[in-house]
Amino acid sequence: MLNVDLPTKTARRIGLAILAFTALVIAGDRIGARAIDRAVMSTQFRYSQLYRGDLPGEIVALGNSRGLHMLHPPAIAEITGQPTVNISFNALPVVAMPAIWHDYLQRHPAPKRLLFEISCVSREDEAGALERFTAYMFQSPMLCDTMAAYRPEEFRASQFSHLYRFNGEFAIRSLFYLRGDDQNWIMPNDATEPQIDRMLSYGAEPILYSQPHVDAARQVLEFAEQEEVEVVLFVGPFHPRYLQIIPELPEWIDWLQEELGRPIADYSAAFSENEAFSDHMHLNPRGARRLAELLHRDGLL
């Protein structure tokens, strides 16, 4: 009798030990993820501020890295006298913009104006760019839906392990802004001819006629309309040498205007000197201030 029951009891103990260990791992994963989430949400990183409701502004800027580095909140606020915030980011995927803008509107008083640097619609979303937003999935059902639709494997992994959500750039970057605000962030250097030569040697990035991107931009406009926010669509400056290798840009702007049913202000050729740019497609503080002055002069700010 003992010889028969002993293996059974041993197997039962092993099974219980495995169940206990699994429960401990899952509990640790959930508890650890919530602790990291609280740390991330306590920082001054723009998306932590956004999801806390601590980023109010009368003017809001949206775009990818071009929007980030050419719509400089301090310059716009000084010129207009209106509090300005920027919710753009390097390689911000167009498909994530509806969720980011929707969540902003849900947590803040509606701004007067949205400045939308729309050239992002022409660019392919970079690999890994959307996945960074797993760090804010606790805060946003719409981000979860976006992740599930466009990055299903990442979504499933983040559902299995909540700690996995913080295995990326935003969790680390947010801690860099534990105390300091990142709304002043802009590339400070002046472009140089050798730098432009090097960038042009890689060729032009393809200009996309992407229906998913158009649909995402249209959704951003719809959310703005629901809250009676004025939207300014524009294409910001490119370095003149880069413009020479993207001759199809005016045709693309015409196409997008027709798709969206909205005018798009074209500032792509507004500046010609290196001193306004940090590279072939991003402005520096001098260029960003001049662009704000142009937008203000033209009644768009």
CSV table of N, CA, C and O in Angstrom, one decimal, residues 60-63 87 92-102 105 114-118 120-121 142 212-233 260 262:
chain,number,residue,atom,x,y,z
A,60,VAL,N,-2.0,72.7,-28.8
A,60,VAL,CA,-1.4,71.4,-28.7
A,60,VAL,C,-0.8,71.0,-30.1
A,60,VAL,O,-1.4,71.2,-31.1
A,61,ALA,N,0.5,70.6,-30.0
A,61,ALA,CA,1.2,70.2,-31.3
A,61,ALA,C,1.2,68.6,-31.3
A,61,ALA,O,1.4,68.0,-30.3
A,62,LEU,N,1.0,68.1,-32.6
A,62,LEU,CA,1.0,66.7,-32.8
A,62,LEU,C,1.8,66.4,-34.1
A,62,LEU,O,1.6,67.1,-35.1
A,63,GLY,N,2.6,65.3,-34.0
A,63,GLY,CA,3.3,64.9,-35.2
A,63,GLY,C,4.4,63.8,-34.8
A,63,GLY,O,4.4,63.4,-33.6
A,87,ILE,N,2.7,67.0,-27.9
A,87,ILE,CA,2.5,65.5,-27.6
A,87,ILE,C,3.1,64.7,-28.8
A,87,ILE,O,2.8,63.5,-28.9
A,92,LEU,N,6.8,58.7,-33.8
A,92,LEU,CA,5.5,58.5,-33.3
A,92,LEU,C,4.6,57.9,-34.4
A,92,LEU,O,4.4,58.5,-35.4
A,93,PRO,N,4.1,56.7,-34.3
A,93,PRO,CA,3.4,56.1,-35.4
A,93,PRO,C,2.1,56.8,-35.6
A,93,PRO,O,1.4,57.2,-34.7
A,94,VAL,N,1.7,57.0,-36.9
A,94,VAL,CA,0.5,57.6,-37.2
A,94,VAL,C,-0.7,56.9,-36.7
A,94,VAL,O,-1.7,57.5,-36.2
A,95,VAL,N,-0.6,55.6,-36.7
A,95,VAL,CA,-1.8,54.8,-36.2
A,95,VAL,C,-2.0,54.9,-34.7
A,95,VAL,O,-3.0,54.6,-34.2
A,96,ALA,N,-1.0,55.4,-34.0
A,96,ALA,CA,-1.1,55.7,-32.5
A,96,ALA,C,-1.7,57.0,-32.2
A,96,ALA,O,-2.2,57.3,-31.1
A,97,MET,N,-1.6,57.9,-33.2
A,97,MET,CA,-2.0,59.3,-32.9
A,97,MET,C,-3.5,59.5,-32.5
A,97,MET,O,-3.8,60.3,-31.7
A,98,PRO,N,-4.4,58.7,-33.1
A,98,PRO,CA,-5.8,58.9,-32.7
A,98,PRO,C,-6.0,58.6,-31.2
A,98,PRO,O,-6.7,59.3,-30.4
A,99,ALA,N,-5.3,57.5,-30.7
A,99,ALA,CA,-5.4,57.1,-29.3
A,99,ALA,C,-4.8,58.2,-28.4
A,99,ALA,O,-5.4,58.6,-27.4
A,100,ILE,N,-3.6,58.7,-28.8
A,100,ILE,CA,-2.9,59.7,-28.0
A,100,ILE,C,-3.8,61.0,-27.9
A,100,ILE,O,-4.0,61.6,-26.8
A,101,TRP,N,-4.3,61.4,-29.0
A,101,TRP,CA,-5.1,62.6,-29.1
A,101,TRP,C,-6.5,62.4,-28.3
A,101,TRP,O,-6.9,63.3,-27.6
A,102,HIS,N,-7.1,61.3,-28.5
A,102,HIS,CA,-8.3,61.0,-27.8
A,102,HIS,C,-8.1,61.0,-26.3
A,102,HIS,O,-8.9,61.6,-25.6
A,105,LEU,N,-7.7,64.5,-24.9
A,105,LEU,CA,-9.0,65.2,-24.8
A,105,LEU,C,-9.8,64.7,-23.7
A,105,LEU,O,-10.6,65.5,-23.0
A,114,LEU,N,-5.3,72.7,-32.5
A,114,LEU,CA,-4.3,71.6,-32.7
A,114,LEU,C,-3.5,71.9,-33.9
A,114,LEU,O,-4.0,72.1,-35.0
A,115,LEU,N,-2.2,71.9,-33.7
A,115,LEU,CA,-1.2,72.1,-34.8
A,115,LEU,C,-0.7,70.7,-35.2
A,115,LEU,O,-0.1,70.0,-34.4
A,116,PHE,N,-1.1,70.2,-36.4
A,116,PHE,CA,-0.9,68.8,-36.8
A,116,PHE,C,0.1,68.9,-38.0
A,116,PHE,O,-0.3,69.3,-39.1
A,117,GLU,N,1.4,68.5,-37.7
A,117,GLU,CA,2.4,68.5,-38.8
A,117,GLU,C,2.1,67.2,-39.5
A,117,GLU,O,2.5,66.1,-39.1
A,118,ILE,N,1.5,67.3,-40.7
A,118,ILE,CA,0.9,66.2,-41.4
A,118,ILE,C,1.8,65.4,-42.3
A,118,ILE,O,1.4,64.3,-42.8
A,120,CYS,N,3.9,63.4,-41.5
A,120,CYS,CA,4.1,62.1,-40.9
A,120,CYS,C,3.2,61.0,-41.6
A,120,CYS,O,3.6,59.8,-41.6
A,121,VAL,N,2.1,61.4,-42.2
A,121,VAL,CA,1.2,60.5,-42.9
A,121,VAL,C,1.9,59.9,-44.1
A,121,VAL,O,1.5,58.8,-44.5
A,142,MET,N,-7.9,52.5,-25.5
A,142,MET,CA,-7.7,52.7,-27.0
A,142,MET,C,-6.3,52.3,-27.4
A,142,MET,O,-6.1,51.8,-28.5
A,212,PRO,N,-4.4,53.4,-44.4
A,212,PRO,CA,-4.5,53.3,-42.9
A,212,PRO,C,-4.0,54.6,-42.2
A,212,PRO,O,-4.6,55.0,-41.2
A,213,HIS,N,-3.0,55.2,-42.8
A,213,HIS,CA,-2.5,56.5,-42.2
A,213,HIS,C,-3.6,57.6,-42.5
A,213,HIS,O,-3.8,58.4,-41.6
A,214,VAL,N,-4.2,57.6,-43.6
A,214,VAL,CA,-5.2,58.6,-43.9
A,214,VAL,C,-6.4,58.4,-42.9
A,214,VAL,O,-6.9,59.4,-42.4
A,215,ASP,N,-6.8,57.2,-42.7
A,215,ASP,CA,-7.9,56.9,-41.8
A,215,ASP,C,-7.5,57.4,-40.4
A,215,ASP,O,-8.4,57.9,-39.7
A,216,ALA,N,-6.3,57.1,-40.0
A,216,ALA,CA,-5.9,57.6,-38.6
A,216,ALA,C,-5.9,59.1,-38.5
A,216,ALA,O,-6.4,59.7,-37.5
A,217,ALA,N,-5.4,59.8,-39.6
A,217,ALA,CA,-5.4,61.3,-39.6
A,217,ALA,C,-6.9,61.8,-39.5
A,217,ALA,O,-7.2,62.7,-38.8
A,218,ARG,N,-7.7,61.1,-40.3
A,218,ARG,CA,-9.2,61.5,-40.3
A,218,ARG,C,-9.8,61.3,-38.9
A,218,ARG,O,-10.6,62.1,-38.5
A,219,GLN,N,-9.4,60.3,-38.2
A,219,GLN,CA,-9.9,60.1,-36.9
A,219,GLN,C,-9.5,61.1,-35.9
A,219,GLN,O,-10.2,61.6,-35.1
A,220,VAL,N,-8.2,61.6,-36.0
A,220,VAL,CA,-7.7,62.7,-35.2
A,220,VAL,C,-8.6,63.9,-35.5
A,220,VAL,O,-9.0,64.6,-34.5
A,221,LEU,N,-8.9,64.2,-36.8
A,221,LEU,CA,-9.7,65.4,-37.1
A,221,LEU,C,-11.2,65.2,-36.5
A,221,LEU,O,-11.7,66.2,-36.0
A,222,GLU,N,-11.7,64.0,-36.5
A,222,GLU,CA,-13.0,63.8,-36.0
A,222,GLU,C,-13.1,64.0,-34.5
A,222,GLU,O,-14.0,64.7,-34.0
A,223,PHE,N,-12.1,63.6,-33.8
A,223,PHE,CA,-12.0,63.8,-32.3
A,223,PHE,C,-11.9,65.3,-32.0
A,223,PHE,O,-12.6,65.8,-31.1
A,224,ALA,N,-11.2,66.0,-32.9
A,224,ALA,CA,-11.0,67.5,-32.7
A,224,ALA,C,-12.4,68.2,-32.9
A,224,ALA,O,-12.8,69.1,-32.2
A,225,GLU,N,-13.1,67.7,-34.0
A,225,GLU,CA,-14.4,68.3,-34.3
A,225,GLU,C,-15.4,68.1,-33.2
A,225,GLU,O,-16.2,69.0,-32.9
A,226,GLN,N,-15.4,66.9,-32.6
A,226,GLN,CA,-16.3,66.6,-31.5
A,226,GLN,C,-16.1,67.6,-30.3
A,226,GLN,O,-17.1,67.9,-29.7
A,227,GLU,N,-14.9,68.0,-30.1
A,227,GLU,CA,-14.6,68.9,-29.0
A,227,GLU,C,-14.4,70.4,-29.5
A,227,GLU,O,-14.0,71.2,-28.7
A,228,GLU,N,-14.8,70.7,-30.7
A,228,GLU,CA,-14.7,72.0,-31.3
A,228,GLU,C,-13.3,72.6,-31.2
A,228,GLU,O,-13.2,73.8,-30.8
A,229,VAL,N,-12.4,71.8,-31.5
A,229,VAL,CA,-11.0,72.3,-31.5
A,229,VAL,C,-10.6,72.6,-33.0
A,229,VAL,O,-10.8,71.8,-33.9
A,230,GLU,N,-10.1,73.8,-33.2
A,230,GLU,CA,-9.6,74.2,-34.5
A,230,GLU,C,-8.4,73.4,-34.8
A,230,GLU,O,-7.5,73.3,-34.0
A,231,VAL,N,-8.3,72.9,-36.1
A,231,VAL,CA,-7.1,72.1,-36.5
A,231,VAL,C,-6.4,72.8,-37.6
A,231,VAL,O,-7.0,73.2,-38.6
A,232,VAL,N,-5.1,73.0,-37.4
A,232,VAL,CA,-4.2,73.5,-38.5
A,232,VAL,C,-3.4,72.4,-39.0
A,232,VAL,O,-2.6,71.8,-38.3
A,233,LEU,N,-3.6,72.0,-40.3
A,233,LEU,CA,-2.8,71.0,-40.9
A,233,LEU,C,-1.7,71.7,-41.8
A,233,LEU,O,-2.0,72.6,-42.5
A,260,LEU,N,-8.6,64.2,-47.1
A,260,LEU,CA,-9.1,64.7,-45.8
A,260,LEU,C,-10.2,65.7,-46.0
A,260,LEU,O,-10.9,66.0,-45.0
A,262,ARG,N,-9.6,68.9,-46.3
A,262,ARG,CA,-9.1,70.0,-45.5
A,262,ARG,C,-7.9,70.6,-46.2
A,262,ARG,O,-7.1,69.9,-46.8
